[in-house]
mmCIF file of C-alpha atoms and ligand atoms in Angstrom:
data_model
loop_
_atom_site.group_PDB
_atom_site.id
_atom_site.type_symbol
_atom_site.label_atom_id
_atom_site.label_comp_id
_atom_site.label_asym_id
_atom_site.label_seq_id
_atom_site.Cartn_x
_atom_site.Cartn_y
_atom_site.Cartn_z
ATOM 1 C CA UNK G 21 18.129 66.791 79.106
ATOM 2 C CA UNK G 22 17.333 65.077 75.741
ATOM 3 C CA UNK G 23 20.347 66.957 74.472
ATOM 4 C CA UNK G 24 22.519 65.187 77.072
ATOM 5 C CA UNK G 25 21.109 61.996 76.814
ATOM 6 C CA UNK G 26 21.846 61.771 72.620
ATOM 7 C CA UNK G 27 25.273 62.718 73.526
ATOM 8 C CA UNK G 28 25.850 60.406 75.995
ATOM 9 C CA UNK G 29 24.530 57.699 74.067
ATOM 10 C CA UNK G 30 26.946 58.740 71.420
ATOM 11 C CA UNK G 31 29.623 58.690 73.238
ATOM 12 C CA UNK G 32 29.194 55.009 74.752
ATOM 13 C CA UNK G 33 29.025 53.972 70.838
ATOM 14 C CA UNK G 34 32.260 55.650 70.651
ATOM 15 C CA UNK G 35 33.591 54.391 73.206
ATOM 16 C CA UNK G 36 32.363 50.671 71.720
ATOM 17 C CA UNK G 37 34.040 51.377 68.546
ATOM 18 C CA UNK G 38 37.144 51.445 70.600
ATOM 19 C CA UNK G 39 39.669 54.423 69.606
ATOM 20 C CA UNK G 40 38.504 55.299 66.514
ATOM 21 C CA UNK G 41 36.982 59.298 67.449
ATOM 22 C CA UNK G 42 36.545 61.306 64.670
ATOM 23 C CA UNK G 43 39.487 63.513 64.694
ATOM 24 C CA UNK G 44 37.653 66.864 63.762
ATOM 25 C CA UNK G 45 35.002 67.230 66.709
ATOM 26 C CA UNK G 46 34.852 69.178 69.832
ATOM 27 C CA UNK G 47 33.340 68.189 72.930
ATOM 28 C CA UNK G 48 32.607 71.263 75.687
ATOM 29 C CA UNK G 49 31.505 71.284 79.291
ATOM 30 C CA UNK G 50 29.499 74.969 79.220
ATOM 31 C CA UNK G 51 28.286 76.800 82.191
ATOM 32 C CA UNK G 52 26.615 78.994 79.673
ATOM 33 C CA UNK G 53 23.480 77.567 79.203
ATOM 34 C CA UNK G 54 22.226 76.309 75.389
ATOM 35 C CA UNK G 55 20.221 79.046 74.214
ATOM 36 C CA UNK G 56 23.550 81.804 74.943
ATOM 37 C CA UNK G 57 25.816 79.322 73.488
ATOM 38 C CA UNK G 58 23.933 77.196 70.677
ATOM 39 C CA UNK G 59 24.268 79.901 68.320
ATOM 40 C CA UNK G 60 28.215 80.289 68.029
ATOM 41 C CA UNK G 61 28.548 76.239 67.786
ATOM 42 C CA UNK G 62 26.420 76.168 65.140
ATOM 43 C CA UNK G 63 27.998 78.963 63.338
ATOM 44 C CA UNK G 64 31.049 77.284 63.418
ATOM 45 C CA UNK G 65 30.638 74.163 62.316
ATOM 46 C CA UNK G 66 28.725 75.841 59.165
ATOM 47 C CA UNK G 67 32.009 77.729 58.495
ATOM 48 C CA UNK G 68 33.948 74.546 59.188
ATOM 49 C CA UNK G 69 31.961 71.269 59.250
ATOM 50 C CA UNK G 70 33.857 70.325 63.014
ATOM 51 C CA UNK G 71 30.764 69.433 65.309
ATOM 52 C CA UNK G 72 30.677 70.674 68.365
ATOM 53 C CA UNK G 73 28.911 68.929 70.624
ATOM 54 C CA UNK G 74 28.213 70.202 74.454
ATOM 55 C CA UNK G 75 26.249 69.976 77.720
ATOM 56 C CA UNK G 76 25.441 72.260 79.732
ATOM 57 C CA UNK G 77 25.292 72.546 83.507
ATOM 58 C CA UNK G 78 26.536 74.729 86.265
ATOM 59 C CA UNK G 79 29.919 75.569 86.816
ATOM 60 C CA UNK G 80 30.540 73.227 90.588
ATOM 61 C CA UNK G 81 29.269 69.896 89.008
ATOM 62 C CA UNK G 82 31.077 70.730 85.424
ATOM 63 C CA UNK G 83 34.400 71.225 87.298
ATOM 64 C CA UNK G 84 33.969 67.803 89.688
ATOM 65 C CA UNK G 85 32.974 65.689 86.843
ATOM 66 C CA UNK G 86 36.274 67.213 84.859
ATOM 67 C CA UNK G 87 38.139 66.390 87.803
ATOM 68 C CA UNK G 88 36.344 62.843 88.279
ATOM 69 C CA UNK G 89 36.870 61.583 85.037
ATOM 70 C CA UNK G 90 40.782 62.743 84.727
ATOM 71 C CA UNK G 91 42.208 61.610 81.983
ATOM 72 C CA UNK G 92 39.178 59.974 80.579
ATOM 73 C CA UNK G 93 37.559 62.706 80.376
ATOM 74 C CA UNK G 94 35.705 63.367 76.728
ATOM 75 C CA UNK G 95 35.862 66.847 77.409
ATOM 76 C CA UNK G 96 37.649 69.163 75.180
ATOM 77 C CA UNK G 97 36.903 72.299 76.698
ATOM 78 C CA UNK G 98 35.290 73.832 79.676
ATOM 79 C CA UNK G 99 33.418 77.335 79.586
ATOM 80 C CA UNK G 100 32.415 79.016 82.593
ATOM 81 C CA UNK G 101 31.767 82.444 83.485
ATOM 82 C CA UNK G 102 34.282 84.603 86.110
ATOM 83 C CA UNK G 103 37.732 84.825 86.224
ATOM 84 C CA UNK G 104 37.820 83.472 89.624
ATOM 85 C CA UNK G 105 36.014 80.260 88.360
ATOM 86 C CA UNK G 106 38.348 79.794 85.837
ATOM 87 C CA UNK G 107 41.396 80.444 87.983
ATOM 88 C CA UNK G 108 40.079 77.662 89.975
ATOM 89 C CA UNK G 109 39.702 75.352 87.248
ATOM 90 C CA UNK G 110 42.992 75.555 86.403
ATOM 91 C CA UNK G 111 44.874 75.145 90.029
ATOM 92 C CA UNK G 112 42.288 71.788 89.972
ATOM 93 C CA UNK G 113 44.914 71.653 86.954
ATOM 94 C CA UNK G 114 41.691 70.298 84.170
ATOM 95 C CA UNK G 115 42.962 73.461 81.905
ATOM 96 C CA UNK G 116 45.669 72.705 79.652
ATOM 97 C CA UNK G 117 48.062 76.128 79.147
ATOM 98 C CA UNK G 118 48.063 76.813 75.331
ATOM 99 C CA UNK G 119 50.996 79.317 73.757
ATOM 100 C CA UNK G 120 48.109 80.575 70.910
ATOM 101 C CA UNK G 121 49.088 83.494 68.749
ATOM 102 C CA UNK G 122 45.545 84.297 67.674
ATOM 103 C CA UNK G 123 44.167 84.262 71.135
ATOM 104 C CA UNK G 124 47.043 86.990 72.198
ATOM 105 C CA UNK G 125 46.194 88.662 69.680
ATOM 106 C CA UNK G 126 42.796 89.491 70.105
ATOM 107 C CA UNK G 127 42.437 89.146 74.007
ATOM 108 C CA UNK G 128 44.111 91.722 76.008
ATOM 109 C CA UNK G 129 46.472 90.505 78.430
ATOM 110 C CA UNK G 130 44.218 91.205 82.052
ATOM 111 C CA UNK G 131 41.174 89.072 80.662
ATOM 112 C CA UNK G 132 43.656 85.900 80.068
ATOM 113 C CA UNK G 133 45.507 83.530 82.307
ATOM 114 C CA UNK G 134 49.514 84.320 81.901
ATOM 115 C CA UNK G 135 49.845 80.586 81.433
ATOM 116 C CA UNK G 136 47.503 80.422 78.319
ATOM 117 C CA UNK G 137 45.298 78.405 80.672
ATOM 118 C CA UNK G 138 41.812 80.031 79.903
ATOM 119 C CA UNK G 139 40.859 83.157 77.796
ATOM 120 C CA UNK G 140 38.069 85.896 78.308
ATOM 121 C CA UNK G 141 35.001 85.687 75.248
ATOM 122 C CA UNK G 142 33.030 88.364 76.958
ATOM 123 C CA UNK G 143 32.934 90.913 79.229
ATOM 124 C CA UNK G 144 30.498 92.336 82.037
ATOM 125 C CA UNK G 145 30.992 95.182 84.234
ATOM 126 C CA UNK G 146 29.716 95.284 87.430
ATOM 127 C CA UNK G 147 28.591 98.696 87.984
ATOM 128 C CA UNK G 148 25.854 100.836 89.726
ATOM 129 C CA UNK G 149 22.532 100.585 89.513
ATOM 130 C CA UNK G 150 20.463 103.212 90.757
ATOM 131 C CA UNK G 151 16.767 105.082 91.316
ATOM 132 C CA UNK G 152 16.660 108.184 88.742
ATOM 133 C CA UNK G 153 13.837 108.985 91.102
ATOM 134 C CA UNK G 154 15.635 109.246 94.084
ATOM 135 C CA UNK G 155 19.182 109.752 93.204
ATOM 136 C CA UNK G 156 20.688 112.035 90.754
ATOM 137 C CA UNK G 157 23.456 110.689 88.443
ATOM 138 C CA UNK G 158 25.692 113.817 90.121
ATOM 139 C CA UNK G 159 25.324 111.933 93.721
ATOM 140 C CA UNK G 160 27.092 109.220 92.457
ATOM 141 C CA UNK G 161 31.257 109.002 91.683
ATOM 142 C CA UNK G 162 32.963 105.542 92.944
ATOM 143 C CA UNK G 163 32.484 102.044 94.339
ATOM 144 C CA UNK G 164 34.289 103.677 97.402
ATOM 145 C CA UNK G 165 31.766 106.617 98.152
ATOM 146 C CA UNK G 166 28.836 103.720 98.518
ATOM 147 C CA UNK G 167 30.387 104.019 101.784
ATOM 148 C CA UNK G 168 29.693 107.403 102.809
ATOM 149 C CA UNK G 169 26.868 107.984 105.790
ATOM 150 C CA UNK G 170 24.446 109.836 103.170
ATOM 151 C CA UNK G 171 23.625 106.162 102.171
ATOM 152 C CA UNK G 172 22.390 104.843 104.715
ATOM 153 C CA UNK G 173 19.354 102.370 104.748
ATOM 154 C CA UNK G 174 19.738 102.733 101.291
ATOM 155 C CA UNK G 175 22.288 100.387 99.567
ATOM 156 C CA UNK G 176 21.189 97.059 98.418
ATOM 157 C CA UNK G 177 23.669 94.514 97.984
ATOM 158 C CA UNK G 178 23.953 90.539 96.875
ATOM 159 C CA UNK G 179 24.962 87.710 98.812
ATOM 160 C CA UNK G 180 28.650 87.659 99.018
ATOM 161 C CA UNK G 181 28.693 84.200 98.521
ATOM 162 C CA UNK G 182 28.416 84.699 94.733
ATOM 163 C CA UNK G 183 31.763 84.730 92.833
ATOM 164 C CA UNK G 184 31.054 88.161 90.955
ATOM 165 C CA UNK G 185 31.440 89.857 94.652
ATOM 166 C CA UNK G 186 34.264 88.004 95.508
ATOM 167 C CA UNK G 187 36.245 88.568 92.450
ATOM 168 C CA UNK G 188 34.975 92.427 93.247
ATOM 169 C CA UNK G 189 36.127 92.388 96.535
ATOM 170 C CA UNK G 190 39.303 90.594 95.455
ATOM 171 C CA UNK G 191 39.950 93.632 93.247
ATOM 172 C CA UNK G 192 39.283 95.834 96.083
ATOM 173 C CA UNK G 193 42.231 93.844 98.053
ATOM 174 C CA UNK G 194 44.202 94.554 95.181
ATOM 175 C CA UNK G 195 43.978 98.104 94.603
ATOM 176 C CA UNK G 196 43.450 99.551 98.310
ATOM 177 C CA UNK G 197 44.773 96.409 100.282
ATOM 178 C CA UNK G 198 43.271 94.556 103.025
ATOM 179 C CA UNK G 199 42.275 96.970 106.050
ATOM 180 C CA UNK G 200 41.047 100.298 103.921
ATOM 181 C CA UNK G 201 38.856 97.079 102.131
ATOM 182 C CA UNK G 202 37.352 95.648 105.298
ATOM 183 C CA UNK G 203 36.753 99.235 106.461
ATOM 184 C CA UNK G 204 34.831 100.011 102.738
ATOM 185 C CA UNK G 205 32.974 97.098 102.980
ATOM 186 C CA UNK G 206 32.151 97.367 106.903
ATOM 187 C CA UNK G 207 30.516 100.724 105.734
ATOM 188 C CA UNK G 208 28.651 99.259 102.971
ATOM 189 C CA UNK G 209 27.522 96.821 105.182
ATOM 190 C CA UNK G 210 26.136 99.463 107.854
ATOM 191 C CA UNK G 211 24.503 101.199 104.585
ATOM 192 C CA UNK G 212 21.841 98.328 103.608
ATOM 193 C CA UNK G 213 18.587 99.145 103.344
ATOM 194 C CA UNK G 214 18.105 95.000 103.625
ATOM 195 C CA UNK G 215 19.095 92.075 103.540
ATOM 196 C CA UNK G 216 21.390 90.715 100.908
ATOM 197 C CA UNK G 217 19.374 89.292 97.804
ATOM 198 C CA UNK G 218 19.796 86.183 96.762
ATOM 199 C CA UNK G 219 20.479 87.118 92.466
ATOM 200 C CA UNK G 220 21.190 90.963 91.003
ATOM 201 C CA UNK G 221 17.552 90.513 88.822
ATOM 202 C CA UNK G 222 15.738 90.579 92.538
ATOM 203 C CA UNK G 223 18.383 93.595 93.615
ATOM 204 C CA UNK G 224 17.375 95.838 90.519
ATOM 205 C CA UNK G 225 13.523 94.602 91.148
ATOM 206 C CA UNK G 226 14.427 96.141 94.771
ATOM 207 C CA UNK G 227 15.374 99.213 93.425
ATOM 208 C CA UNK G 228 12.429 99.624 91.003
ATOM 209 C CA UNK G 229 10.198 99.007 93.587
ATOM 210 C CA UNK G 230 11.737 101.578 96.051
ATOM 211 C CA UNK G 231 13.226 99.383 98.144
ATOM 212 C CA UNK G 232 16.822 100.833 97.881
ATOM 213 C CA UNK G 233 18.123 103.658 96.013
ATOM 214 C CA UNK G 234 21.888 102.272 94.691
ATOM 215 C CA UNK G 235 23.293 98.545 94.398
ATOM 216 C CA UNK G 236 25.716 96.709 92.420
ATOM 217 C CA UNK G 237 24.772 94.881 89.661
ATOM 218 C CA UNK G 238 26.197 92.796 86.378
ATOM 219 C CA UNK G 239 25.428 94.772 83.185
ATOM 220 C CA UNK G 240 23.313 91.841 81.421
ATOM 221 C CA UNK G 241 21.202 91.542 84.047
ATOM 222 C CA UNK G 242 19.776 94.614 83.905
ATOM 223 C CA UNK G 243 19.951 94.386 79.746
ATOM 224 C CA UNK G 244 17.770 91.305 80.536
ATOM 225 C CA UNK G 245 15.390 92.777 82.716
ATOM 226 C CA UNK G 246 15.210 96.394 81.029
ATOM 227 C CA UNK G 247 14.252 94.043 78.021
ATOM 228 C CA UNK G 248 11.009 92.905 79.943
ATOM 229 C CA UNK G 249 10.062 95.896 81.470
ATOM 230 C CA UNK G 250 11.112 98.882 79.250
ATOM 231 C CA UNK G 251 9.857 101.233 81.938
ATOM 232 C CA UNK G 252 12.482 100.305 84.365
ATOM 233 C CA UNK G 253 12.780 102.486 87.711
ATOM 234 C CA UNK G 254 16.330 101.721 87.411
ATOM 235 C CA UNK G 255 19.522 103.637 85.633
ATOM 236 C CA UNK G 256 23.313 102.265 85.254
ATOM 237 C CA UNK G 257 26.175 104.323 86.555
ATOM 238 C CA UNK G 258 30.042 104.412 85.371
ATOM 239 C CA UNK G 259 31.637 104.512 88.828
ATOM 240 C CA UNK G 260 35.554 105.309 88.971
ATOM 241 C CA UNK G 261 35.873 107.196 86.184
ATOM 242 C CA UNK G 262 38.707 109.362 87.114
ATOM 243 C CA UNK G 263 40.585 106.679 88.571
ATOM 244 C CA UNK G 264 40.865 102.869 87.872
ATOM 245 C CA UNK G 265 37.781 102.312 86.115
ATOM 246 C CA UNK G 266 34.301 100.421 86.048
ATOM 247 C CA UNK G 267 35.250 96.472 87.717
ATOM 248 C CA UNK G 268 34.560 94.391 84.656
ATOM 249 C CA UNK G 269 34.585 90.516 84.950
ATOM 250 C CA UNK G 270 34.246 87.933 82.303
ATOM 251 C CA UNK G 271 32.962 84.602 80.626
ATOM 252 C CA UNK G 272 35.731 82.718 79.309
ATOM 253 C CA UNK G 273 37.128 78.627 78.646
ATOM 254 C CA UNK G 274 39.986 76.712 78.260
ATOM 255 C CA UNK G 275 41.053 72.912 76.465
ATOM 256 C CA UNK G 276 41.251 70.856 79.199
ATOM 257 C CA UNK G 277 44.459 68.955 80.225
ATOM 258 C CA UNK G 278 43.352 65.681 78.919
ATOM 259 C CA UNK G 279 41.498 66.787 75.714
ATOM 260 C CA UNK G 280 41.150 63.718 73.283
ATOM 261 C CA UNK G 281 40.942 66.083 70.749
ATOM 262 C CA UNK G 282 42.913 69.804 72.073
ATOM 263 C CA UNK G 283 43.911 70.705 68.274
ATOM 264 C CA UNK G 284 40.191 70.833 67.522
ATOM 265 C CA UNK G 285 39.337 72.690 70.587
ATOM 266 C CA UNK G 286 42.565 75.046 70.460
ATOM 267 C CA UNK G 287 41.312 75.903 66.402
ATOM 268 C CA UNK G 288 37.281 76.215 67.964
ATOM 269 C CA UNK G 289 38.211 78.607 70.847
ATOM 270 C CA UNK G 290 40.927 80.709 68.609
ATOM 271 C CA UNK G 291 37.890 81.428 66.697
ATOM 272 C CA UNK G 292 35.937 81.973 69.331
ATOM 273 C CA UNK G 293 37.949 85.240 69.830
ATOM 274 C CA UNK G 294 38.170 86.418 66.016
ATOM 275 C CA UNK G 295 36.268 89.275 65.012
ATOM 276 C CA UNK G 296 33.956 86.925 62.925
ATOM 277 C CA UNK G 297 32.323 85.487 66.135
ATOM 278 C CA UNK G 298 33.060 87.890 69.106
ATOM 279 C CA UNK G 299 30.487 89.588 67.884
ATOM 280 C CA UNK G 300 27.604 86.609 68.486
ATOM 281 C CA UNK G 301 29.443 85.206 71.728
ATOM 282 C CA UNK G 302 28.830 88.569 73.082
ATOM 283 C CA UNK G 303 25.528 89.689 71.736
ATOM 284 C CA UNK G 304 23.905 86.624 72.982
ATOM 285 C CA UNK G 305 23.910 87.554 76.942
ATOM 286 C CA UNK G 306 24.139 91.659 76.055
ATOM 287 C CA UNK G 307 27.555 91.409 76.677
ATOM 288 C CA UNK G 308 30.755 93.478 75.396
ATOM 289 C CA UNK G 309 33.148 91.350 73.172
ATOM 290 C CA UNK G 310 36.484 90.547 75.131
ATOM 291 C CA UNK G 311 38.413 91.642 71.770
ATOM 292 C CA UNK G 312 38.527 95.171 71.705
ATOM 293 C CA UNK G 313 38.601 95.711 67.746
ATOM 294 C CA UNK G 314 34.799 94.161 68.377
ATOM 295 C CA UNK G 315 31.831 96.640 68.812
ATOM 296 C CA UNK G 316 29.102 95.858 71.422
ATOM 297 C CA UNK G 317 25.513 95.659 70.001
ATOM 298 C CA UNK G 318 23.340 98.173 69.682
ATOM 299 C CA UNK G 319 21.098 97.127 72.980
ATOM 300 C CA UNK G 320 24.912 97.010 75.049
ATOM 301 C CA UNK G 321 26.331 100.097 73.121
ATOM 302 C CA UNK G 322 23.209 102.278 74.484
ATOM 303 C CA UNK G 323 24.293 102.183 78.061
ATOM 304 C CA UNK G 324 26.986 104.591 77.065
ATOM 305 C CA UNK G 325 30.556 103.928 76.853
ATOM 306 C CA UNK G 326 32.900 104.051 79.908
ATOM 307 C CA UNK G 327 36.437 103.043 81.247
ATOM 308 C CA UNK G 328 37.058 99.318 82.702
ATOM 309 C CA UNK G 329 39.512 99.020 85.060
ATOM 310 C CA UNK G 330 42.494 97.164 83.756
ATOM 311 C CA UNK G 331 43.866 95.278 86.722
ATOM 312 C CA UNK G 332 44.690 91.407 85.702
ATOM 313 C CA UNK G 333 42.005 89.528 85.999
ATOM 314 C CA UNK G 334 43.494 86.245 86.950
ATOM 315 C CA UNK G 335 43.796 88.502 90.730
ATOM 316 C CA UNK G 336 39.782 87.626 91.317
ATOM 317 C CA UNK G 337 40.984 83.993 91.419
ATOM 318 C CA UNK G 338 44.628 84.629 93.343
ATOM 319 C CA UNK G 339 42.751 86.862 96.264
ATOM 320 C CA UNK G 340 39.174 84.830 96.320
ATOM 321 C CA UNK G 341 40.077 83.212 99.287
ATOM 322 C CA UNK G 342 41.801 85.872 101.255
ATOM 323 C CA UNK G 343 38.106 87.823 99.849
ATOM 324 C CA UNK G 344 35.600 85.619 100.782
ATOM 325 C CA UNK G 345 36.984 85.522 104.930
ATOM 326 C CA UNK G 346 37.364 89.366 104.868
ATOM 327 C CA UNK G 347 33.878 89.768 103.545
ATOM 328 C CA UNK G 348 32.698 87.375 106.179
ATOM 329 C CA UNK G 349 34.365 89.077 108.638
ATOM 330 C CA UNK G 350 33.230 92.155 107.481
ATOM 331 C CA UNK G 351 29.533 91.249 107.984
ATOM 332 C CA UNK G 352 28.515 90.492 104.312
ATOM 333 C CA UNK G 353 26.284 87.905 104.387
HETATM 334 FE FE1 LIG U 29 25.378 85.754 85.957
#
């Protein structure tokens, strides 16, 4: 808050001095709260003296407020986690597509918008979790087999009104189309153990606790929460791994349209995906760099390595619609 309220009052005096802006600062709209993000600002203006100056606040408001304040926006970039999210920001059009050697470079091609729109930082699969009590790793193989009757009363799922299921089922749409998805998720649906939690930290909790034996899950979250409680009743699982491969999802940003200053921002977010920060970005929220010349940490790198699926990610965003009715329709709350 006190963060937010220095920077607005430093940007009215800016705006009083009329057009003068100092030409080497960037100004970012970040869904990834301070203490995940702080680190990699500051770490680049000590390589570069550009200030970077931010708030923080979740991804709906960020996005209206972006759209609100069109071309007077201060914002030079946004950062927000999901591909779908970001596809979204740009159809609102407040992402300005950038042609960016560097960021080609270092990003492979399904964790960036073909228009140069926005760019994956960091990645997160979205994998099994499960009970080593009561499952063994050999029960499990795909996403798909969640489905089978042997689960019953014992899947725990999220509410599919958060994006990471969306952009999950969205995949699904992609890669088995519409019906054999409804059907998959029908069956899932018939499997829970209970109702659909409300975050995946309360989902793995569920599991611990013996509430369910398998859900689905984003990686950090259980980093976060094996972290707390070392003694975790609660494994990951590499699903898929003789076909497609894990679903993996990312964080990610763009320079807006309007950017007073896009060089800046193009220069901050190029570097943002060099081997000299992926690193940090990453390590932050025990996440796996997007550049793949960039090792995970230690803490991420212990979960074992396993193959991502590498369907374009920019298809979360293009299907999240058509997702989010068959979901509904399939029963997912
Ligand atoms: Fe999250």
């Amino acid at each position: 808050m006190q963060l937010s309220k220095r920077f607005f009052a430093a940007l009215t005096l800016t705006a009083l001095a009329g057009a003068v802006q100092a030409a080497d600062e960037v100004v970012v709209y970040t869904a990834r709260i301070d203490e995940l993000i702080k680190p990699v600002f500051d770490a680049y203006t000590a390589k570069t003296g550009v200030p970077v100056k931010f708030i923080t606040d979740k991804e709906a408001p960020l996005l209206a407020r972006l759209k609100a304040e069109g071309e007077n926006t201060p914002a030079d970039m946004l950062i927000t986690v999901d591909a779908g999210n970001l596809w979204q920001a740009e159809q609102e059009g407040v992402l300005k597509p950038l042609q960016s050697q560097v960021i080609e470079a270092n990003i492979p091609p399904q964790y960036r918008s073909s228009t140069g729109a926005w760019t994956g930082l960091s990645l997160r699969a979205r994998t099994i979790v499960y009970s080593p009590e009561r499952v063994k790793a050999g029960e499990l193989s795909s996403y798909e087999a969640l489905a089978e009757k042997s689960w019953e009363g014992r899947l725990c799922l999220r509410s599919s009104k958060k994006v990471y299921n969306q952009s999950l089922t969205a995949t699904l749409i992609e890669t088995h189309g519409a019906a054999k998805t409804e059907e998959l998720i029908k069956a899932w649906v018939s499997n829970l153990a209970t109702d659909v939690f409300a975050d995946d930290t309360a989902l793995i909790q569920a599991i611990d606790a013996g509430q369910c034996d398998v859900g689905m899950v984003n990686t950090y979250y259980f980093g976060r929460l094996h972290k707390q409680q070392p003694d975790l009743k609660a494994k990951l699982f590499w699903p898929n791994q003789s076909d497609r491969g894990v679903h993996v999802n990312l964080s990610g940003a763009g320079v807006t349209q309007h950017a007073p200053h896009a060089e800046a921002a193009q220069k901050l977010l190029e570097w943002m995906t060099t081997e000299e920060a992926q690193g940090l970005f990453a390590s932050l929220n025990q996440e796996f760099p997007a550049n793949p010349k960039v090792p995970a940490s230690a803490e991420v790198a212990a979960w074992g390595s396993f193959k991502a699926d590498a369907i374009p990610l920019e298809v979360a965003g293009k299907r999240q619609a058509e997702a989010t009715m068959l979901m509904d329709r399939a029963g997912w709350n």
